[in-house]
Short mmCIF file of C-alpha atoms and ligand atoms in Angstrom, two decimals:
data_model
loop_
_atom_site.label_atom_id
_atom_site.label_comp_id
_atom_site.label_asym_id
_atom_site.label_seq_id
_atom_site.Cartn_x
_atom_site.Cartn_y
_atom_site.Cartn_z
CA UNK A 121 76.28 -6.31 44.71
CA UNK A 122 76.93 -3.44 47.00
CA UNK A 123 78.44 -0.13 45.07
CA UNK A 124 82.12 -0.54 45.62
CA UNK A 125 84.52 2.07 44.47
CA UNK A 126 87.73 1.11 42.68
CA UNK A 127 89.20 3.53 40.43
CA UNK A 128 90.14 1.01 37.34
CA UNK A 129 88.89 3.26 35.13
CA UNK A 130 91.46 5.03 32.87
CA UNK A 131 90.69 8.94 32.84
CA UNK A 132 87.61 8.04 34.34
CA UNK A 133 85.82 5.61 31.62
CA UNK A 134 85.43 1.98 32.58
CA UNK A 135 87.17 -0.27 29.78
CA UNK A 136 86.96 -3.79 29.20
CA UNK A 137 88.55 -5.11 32.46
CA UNK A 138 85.80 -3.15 34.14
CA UNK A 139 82.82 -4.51 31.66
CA UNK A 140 84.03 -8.32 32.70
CA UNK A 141 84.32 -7.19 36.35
CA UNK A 142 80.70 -6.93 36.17
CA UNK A 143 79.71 -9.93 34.14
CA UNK A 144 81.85 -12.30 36.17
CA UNK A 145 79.40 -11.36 39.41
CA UNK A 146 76.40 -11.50 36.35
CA UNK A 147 77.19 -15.02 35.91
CA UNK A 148 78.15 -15.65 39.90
CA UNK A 149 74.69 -15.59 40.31
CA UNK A 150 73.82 -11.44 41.68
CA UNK A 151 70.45 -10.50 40.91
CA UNK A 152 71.48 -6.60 40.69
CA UNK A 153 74.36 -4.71 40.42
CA UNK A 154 75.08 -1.50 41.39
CA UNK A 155 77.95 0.02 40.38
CA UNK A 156 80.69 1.42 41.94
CA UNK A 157 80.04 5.72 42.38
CA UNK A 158 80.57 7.25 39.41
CA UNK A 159 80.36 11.06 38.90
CA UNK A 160 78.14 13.13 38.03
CA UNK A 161 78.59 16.10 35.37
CA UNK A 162 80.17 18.60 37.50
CA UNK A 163 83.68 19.60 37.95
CA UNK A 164 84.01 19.07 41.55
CA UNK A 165 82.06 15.74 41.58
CA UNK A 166 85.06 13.36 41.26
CA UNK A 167 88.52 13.17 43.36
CA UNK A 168 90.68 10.87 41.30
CA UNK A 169 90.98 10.49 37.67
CA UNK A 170 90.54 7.02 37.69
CA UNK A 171 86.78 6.91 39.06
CA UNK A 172 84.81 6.18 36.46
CA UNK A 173 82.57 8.65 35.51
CA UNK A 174 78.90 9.62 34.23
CA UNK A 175 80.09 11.78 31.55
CA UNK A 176 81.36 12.44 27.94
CA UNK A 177 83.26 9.74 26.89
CA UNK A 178 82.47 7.63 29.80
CA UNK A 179 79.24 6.44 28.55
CA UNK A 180 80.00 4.78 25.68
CA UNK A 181 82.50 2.84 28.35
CA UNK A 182 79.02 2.27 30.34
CA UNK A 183 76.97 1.34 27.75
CA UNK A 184 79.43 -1.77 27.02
CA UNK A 185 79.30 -2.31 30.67
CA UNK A 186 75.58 -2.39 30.61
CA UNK A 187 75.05 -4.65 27.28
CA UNK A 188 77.84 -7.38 28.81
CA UNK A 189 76.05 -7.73 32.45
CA UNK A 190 72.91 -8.19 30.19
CA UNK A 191 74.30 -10.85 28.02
CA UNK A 192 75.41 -12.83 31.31
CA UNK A 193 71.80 -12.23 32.44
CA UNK A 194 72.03 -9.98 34.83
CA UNK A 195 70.49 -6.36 35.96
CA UNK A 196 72.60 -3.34 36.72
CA UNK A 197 72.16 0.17 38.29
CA UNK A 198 74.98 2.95 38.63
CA UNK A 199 75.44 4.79 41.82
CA UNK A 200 75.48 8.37 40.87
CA UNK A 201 77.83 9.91 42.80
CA UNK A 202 79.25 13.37 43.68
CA UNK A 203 81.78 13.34 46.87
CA UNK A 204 80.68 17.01 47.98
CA UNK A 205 83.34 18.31 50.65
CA UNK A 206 85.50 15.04 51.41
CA UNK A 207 87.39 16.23 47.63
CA UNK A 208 90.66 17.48 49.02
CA UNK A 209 92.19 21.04 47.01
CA UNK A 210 93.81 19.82 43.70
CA UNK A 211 91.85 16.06 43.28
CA UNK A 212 90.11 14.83 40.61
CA UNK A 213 90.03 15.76 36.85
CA UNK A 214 89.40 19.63 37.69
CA UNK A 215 92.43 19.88 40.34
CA UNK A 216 91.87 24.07 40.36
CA UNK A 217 88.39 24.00 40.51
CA UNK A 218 86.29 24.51 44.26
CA UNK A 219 84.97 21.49 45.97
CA UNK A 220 81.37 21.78 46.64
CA UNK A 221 79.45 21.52 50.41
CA UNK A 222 76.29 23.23 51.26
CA UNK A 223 78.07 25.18 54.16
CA UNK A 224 81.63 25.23 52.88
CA UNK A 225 82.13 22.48 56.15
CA UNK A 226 84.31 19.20 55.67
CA UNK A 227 83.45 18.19 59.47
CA UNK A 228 81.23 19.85 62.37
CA UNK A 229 83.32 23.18 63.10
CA UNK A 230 85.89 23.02 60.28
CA UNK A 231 84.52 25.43 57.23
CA UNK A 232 87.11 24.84 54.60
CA UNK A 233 85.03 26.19 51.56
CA UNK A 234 82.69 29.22 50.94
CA UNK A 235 79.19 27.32 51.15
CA UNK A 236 77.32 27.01 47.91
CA UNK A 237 75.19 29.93 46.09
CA UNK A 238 71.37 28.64 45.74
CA UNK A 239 72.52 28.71 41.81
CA UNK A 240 75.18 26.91 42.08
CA UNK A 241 72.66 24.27 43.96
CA UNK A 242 70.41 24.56 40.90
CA UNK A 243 73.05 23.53 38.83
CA UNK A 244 73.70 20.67 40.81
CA UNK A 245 70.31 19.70 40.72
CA UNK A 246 70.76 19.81 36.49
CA UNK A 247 73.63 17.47 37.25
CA UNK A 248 72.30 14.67 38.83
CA UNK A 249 69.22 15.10 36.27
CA UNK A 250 71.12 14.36 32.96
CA UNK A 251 73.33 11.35 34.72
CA UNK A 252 69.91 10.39 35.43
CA UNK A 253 68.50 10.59 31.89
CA UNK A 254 72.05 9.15 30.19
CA UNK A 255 71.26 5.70 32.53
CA UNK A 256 67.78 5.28 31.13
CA UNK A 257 69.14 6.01 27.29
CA UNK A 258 72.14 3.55 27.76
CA UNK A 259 70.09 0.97 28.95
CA UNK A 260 70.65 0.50 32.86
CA UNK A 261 67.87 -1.17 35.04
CA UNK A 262 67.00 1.25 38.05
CA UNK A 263 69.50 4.15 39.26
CA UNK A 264 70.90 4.57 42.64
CA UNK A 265 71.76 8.35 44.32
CA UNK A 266 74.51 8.10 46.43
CA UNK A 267 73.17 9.87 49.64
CA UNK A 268 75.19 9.00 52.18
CA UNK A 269 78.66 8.12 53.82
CA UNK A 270 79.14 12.52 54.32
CA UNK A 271 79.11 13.03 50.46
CA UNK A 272 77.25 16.03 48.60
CA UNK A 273 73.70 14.98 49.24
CA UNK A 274 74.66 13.90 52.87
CA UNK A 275 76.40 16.95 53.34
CA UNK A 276 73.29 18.62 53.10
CA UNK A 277 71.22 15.90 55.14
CA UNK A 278 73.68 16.34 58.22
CA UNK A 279 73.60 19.13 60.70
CA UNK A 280 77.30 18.60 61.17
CA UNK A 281 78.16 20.21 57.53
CA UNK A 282 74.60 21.82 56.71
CA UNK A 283 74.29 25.73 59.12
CA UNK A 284 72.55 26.82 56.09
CA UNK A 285 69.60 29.19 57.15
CA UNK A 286 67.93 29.00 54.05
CA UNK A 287 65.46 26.66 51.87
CA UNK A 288 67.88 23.91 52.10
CA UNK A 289 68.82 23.92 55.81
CA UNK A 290 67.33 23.41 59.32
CA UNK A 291 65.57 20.51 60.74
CA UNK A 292 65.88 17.07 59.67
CA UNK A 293 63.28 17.21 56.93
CA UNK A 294 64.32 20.96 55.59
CA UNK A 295 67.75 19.02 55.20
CA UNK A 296 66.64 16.65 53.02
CA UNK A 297 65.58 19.51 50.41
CA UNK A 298 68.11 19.30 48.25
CA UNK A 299 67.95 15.48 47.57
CA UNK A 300 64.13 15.92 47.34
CA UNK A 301 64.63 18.09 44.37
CA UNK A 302 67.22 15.87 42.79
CA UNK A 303 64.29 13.23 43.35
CA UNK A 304 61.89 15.42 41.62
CA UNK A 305 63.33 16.69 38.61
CA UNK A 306 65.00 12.87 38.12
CA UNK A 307 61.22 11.58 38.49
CA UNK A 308 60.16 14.87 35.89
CA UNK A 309 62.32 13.50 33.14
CA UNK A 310 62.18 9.42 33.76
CA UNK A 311 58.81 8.97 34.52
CA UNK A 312 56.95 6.80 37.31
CA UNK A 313 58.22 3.38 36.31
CA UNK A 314 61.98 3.60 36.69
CA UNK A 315 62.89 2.26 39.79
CA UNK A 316 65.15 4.46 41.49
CA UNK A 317 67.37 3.82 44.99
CA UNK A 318 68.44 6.47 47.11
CA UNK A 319 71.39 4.99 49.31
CA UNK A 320 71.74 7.04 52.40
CA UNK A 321 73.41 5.92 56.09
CA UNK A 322 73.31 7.24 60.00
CA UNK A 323 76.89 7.16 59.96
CA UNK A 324 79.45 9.42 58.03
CA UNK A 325 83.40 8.96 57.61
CA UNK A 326 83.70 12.24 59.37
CA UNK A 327 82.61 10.57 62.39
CA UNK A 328 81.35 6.99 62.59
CA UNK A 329 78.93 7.07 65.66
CA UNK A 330 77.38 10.23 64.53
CA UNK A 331 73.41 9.63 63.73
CA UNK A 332 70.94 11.44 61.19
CA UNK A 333 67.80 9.98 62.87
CA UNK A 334 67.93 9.26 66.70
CA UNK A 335 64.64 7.51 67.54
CA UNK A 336 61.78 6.52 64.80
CA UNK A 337 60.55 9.57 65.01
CA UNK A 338 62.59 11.26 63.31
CA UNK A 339 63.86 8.53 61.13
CA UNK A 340 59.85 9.27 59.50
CA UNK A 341 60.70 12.86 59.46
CA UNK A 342 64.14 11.98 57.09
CA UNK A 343 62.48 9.12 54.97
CA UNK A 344 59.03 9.99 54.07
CA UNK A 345 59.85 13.48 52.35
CA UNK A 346 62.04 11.66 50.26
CA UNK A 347 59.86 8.74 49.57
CA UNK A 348 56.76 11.48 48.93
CA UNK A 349 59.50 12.60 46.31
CA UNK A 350 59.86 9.35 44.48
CA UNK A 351 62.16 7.12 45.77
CA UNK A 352 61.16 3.40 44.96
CA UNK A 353 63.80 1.46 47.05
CA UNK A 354 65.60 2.76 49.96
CA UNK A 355 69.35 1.53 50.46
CA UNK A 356 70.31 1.60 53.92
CA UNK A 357 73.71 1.82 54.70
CA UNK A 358 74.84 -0.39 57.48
CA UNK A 359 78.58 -1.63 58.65
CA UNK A 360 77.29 -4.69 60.31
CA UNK A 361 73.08 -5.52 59.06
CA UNK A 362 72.35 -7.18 62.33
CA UNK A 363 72.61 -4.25 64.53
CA UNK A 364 69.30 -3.31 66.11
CA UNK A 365 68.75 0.97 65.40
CA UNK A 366 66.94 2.06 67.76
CA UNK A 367 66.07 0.48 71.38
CA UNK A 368 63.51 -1.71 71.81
CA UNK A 369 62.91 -3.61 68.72
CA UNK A 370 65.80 -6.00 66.71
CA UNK A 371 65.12 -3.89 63.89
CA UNK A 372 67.67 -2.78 61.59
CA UNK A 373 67.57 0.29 59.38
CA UNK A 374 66.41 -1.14 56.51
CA UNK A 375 63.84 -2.71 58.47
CA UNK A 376 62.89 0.49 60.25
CA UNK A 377 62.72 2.58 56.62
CA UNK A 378 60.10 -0.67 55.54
CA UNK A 379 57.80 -0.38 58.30
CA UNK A 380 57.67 3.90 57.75
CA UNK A 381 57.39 4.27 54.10
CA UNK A 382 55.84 0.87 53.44
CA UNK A 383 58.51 0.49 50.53
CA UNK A 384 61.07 -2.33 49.65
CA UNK A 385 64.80 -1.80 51.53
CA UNK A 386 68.29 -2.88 50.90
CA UNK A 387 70.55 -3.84 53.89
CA UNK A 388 74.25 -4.36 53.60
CA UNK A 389 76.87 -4.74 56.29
CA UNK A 390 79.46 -7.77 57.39
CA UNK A 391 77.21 -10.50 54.91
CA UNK A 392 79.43 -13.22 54.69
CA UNK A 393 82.25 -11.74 56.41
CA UNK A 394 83.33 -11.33 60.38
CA UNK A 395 84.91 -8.01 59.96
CA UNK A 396 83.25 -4.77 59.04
CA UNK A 397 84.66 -3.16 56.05
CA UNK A 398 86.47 0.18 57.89
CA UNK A 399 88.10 -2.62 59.90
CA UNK A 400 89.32 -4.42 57.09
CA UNK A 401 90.90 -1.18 55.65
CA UNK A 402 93.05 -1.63 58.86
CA UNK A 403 93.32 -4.99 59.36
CA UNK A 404 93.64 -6.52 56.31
CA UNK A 405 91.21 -9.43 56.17
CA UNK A 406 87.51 -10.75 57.24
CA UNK A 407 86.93 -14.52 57.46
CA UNK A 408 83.84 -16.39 55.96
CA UNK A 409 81.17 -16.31 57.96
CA UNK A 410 77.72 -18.41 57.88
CA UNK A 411 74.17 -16.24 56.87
CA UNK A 412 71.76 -18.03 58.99
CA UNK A 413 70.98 -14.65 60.57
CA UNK A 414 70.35 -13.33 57.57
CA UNK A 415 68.03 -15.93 56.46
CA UNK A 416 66.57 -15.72 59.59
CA UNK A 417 65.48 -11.45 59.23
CA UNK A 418 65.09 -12.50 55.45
CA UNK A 419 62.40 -15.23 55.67
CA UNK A 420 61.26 -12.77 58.57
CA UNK A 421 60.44 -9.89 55.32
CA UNK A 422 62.41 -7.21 57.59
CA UNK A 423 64.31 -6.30 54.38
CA UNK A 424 63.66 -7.07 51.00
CA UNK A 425 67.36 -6.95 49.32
CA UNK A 426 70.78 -7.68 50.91
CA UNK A 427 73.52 -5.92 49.01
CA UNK A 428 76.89 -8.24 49.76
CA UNK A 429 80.35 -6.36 49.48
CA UNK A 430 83.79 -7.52 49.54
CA UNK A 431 82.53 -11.15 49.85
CA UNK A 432 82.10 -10.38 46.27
CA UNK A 433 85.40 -9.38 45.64
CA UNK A 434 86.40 -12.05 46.74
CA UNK A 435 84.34 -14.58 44.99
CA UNK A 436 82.80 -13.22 41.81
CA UNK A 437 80.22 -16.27 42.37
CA UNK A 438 79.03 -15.96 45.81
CA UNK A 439 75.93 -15.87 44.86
CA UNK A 440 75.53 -19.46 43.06
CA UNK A 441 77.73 -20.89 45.57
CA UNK A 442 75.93 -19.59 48.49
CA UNK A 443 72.91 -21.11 47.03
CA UNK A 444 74.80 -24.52 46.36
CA UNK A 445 75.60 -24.70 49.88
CA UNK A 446 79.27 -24.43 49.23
CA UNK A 447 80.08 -22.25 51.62
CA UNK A 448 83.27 -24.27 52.16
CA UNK A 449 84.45 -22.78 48.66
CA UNK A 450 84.55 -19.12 49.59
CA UNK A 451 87.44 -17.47 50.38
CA UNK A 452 88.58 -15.12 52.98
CA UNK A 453 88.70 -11.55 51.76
CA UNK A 454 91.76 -9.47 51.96
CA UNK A 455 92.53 -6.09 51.64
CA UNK A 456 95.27 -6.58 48.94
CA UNK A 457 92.29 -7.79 46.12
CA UNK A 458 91.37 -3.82 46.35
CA UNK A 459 94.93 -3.73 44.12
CA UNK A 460 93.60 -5.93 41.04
CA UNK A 461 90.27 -5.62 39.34
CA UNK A 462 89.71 -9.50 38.96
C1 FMN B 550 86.60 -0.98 48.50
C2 FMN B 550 85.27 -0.42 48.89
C3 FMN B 550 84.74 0.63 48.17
C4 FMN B 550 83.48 1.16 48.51
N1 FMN B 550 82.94 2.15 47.72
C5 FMN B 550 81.66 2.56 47.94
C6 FMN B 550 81.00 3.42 47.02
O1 FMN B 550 81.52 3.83 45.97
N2 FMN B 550 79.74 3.79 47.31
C7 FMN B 550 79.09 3.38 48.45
O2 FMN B 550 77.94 3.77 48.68
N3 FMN B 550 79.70 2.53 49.31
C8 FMN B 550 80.94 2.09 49.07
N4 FMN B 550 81.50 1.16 49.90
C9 FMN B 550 80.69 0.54 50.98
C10 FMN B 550 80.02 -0.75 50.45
O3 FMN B 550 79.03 -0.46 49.49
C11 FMN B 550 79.36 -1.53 51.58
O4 FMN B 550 78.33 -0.75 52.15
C12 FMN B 550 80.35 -1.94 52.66
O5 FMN B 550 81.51 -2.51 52.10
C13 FMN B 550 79.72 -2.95 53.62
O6 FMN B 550 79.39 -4.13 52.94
P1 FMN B 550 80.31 -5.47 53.10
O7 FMN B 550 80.50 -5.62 54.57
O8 FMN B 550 79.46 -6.54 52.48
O9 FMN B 550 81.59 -5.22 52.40
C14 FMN B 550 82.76 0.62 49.61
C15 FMN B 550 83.31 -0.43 50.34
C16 FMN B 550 84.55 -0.96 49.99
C17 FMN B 550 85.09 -2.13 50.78
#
């Protein structure tokens, strides 16, 4: 299950609706969940008070989460989460306290912020260490970083919101400093064994066509630092998984980031669905599609994971019925399910 944000949390700790939101795609047959983004321990981490987050009280909310998804059988990883400059002034549970971007830029050109101090950095760093740490003691299976969509750590991988001129800014693989030292203190404290994800994508809400890496070149330049680092399992954010990356090859990202670092990838994008999901925040729905293509690059190893979205939100048991060849059971997704947590 792909990490899908949807701020049913009251004051930011998942309940019991949230617990059996889980376990109903447990028992519809996904493999591993990864939660929705939830927030780090840092004031400016979170912009609404209903995102769940990583913190305080919150974990004992977790922890139930965790213990139900095992008791339906299931495996389940949190997307640690800070949203970096996209928090407008006044959101989240600290409304008078700074948002946080390594240049102080919300976009390419528009500085809204003063950028961060290298201690301030640090104690982001400390942050993303202890959310870290508090999955492993409450039990989850593997932890996801949220690196991408022009969040924190993407603010710092992108040269559209990272002008810093020191350590943590420059070329592509300076950029990726700060996440590599999330990496490594997260590795210092949990050991070799826990499998951890780093999500990241080309693309950013600030501007959709925008790219990190522009040929394979420099995709190895972004992704090996990081795997060097410790990631086990790179996540690689795609709006429709059968796009080709680069020229040349049918590739997709995921299957680019395999053949570099020689590690297992997650692809995501359109599985199930004929709309892409910034379209269906527009449009309203996305039909059920087939998945022989996705057999096809499957069966083909190009990817070893496929994270599927809103086709789970719109039937908690995809998964089994996918795999019963009941495809003529799904349902069309629609915007409006975003409004319940069912
Ligand atoms: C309602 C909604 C909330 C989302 N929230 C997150 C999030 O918290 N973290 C994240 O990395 N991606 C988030 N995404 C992106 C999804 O993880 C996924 O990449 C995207 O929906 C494409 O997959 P799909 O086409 O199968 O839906 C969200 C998508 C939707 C539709």
């Amino acid at each position: 299950m792909a990490p899908m944000t949807r701020q049913f949390s009251p004051n930011g700790v998942p309940d019991q609706k949230v617990a059996d939101y889980y376990r109903r795609r447990a028992e519809g047959g996904v493999g591993l969940i990864i939660t929705e983004g939830t927030t780090i321990p840092h004031k400016a981490a979170s912009s609404a008070v209903q995102i769940p987050c990583f913190h305080g009280d919150a974990l004992e909310g977790w922890k139930h989460v965790v213990e139900t998804v095992h008791a339906a059988g299931g495996k389940i990883a949190p997307q640690l989460w800070h949203v970096g400059a996209i928090r407008k002034p006044g959101e989240g549970p600290y409304p008078d306290y700074p948002s946080a971007s390594p240049s102080g830029y919300i976009k390419p050109g528009k500085q809204v912020l003063e950028p961060l101090q290298a201690n301030e950095i640090d104690e982001l760093v400390a942050a993303y260490t202890q959310a870290a740490i508090d999955a492993v003691r409450i039990g989850f299976d593997a932890i996801e970083l949220h690196g991408a969509h022009g969040y924190l750590i993407d603010n710092f991988f992108w040269e559209g919101t990272n002008i810093r001129d020191d350590e943590y800014g420059g070329d592509l693989t300076k950029r990726t400093v700060f996440a590599q030292k999330i990496i490594k203190s997260i590795r210092a404290e949990i050991g070799d064994d826990f499998p951890l994800i780093l999500r990241f994508s080309q693309w950013k809400q600030q501007d959709y066509e925008s790219k990190l890496a522009y040929t394979p070149e420099e995709l190895e330049q972004f992704v090996m630092p990081l795997s060097d680092a410790g990631v086990d399992i790179f996540h690689c954010s795609n709006r429709r998984f059968w796009e080709p990356e680069f020229e040349g090859s049918a590739l997709n990202l995921a299957g680019w980031v395999k053949k570099i670092t020689n590690k297992p990838t997650i692809s995501v994008g359109s599985v199930g669905l004929t709309e892409e999901f910034i379209a269906t925040y527009r449009e309203g729905t996305a039909e059920v599609a087939g998945i022989d293509e996705l057999i096809e690059r499957m069966e083909a190893d190009e990817f070893d994971l496929i994270a599927v979205g809103r086709a789970l939100i719109a039937n908690p048991d995809w998964a089994n019925k996918v795999k019963e060849s009941k495809m003529d059971e799904l349902v069309t997704y629609d915007k409006e399910m975003l409004n319940t947590l069912v």
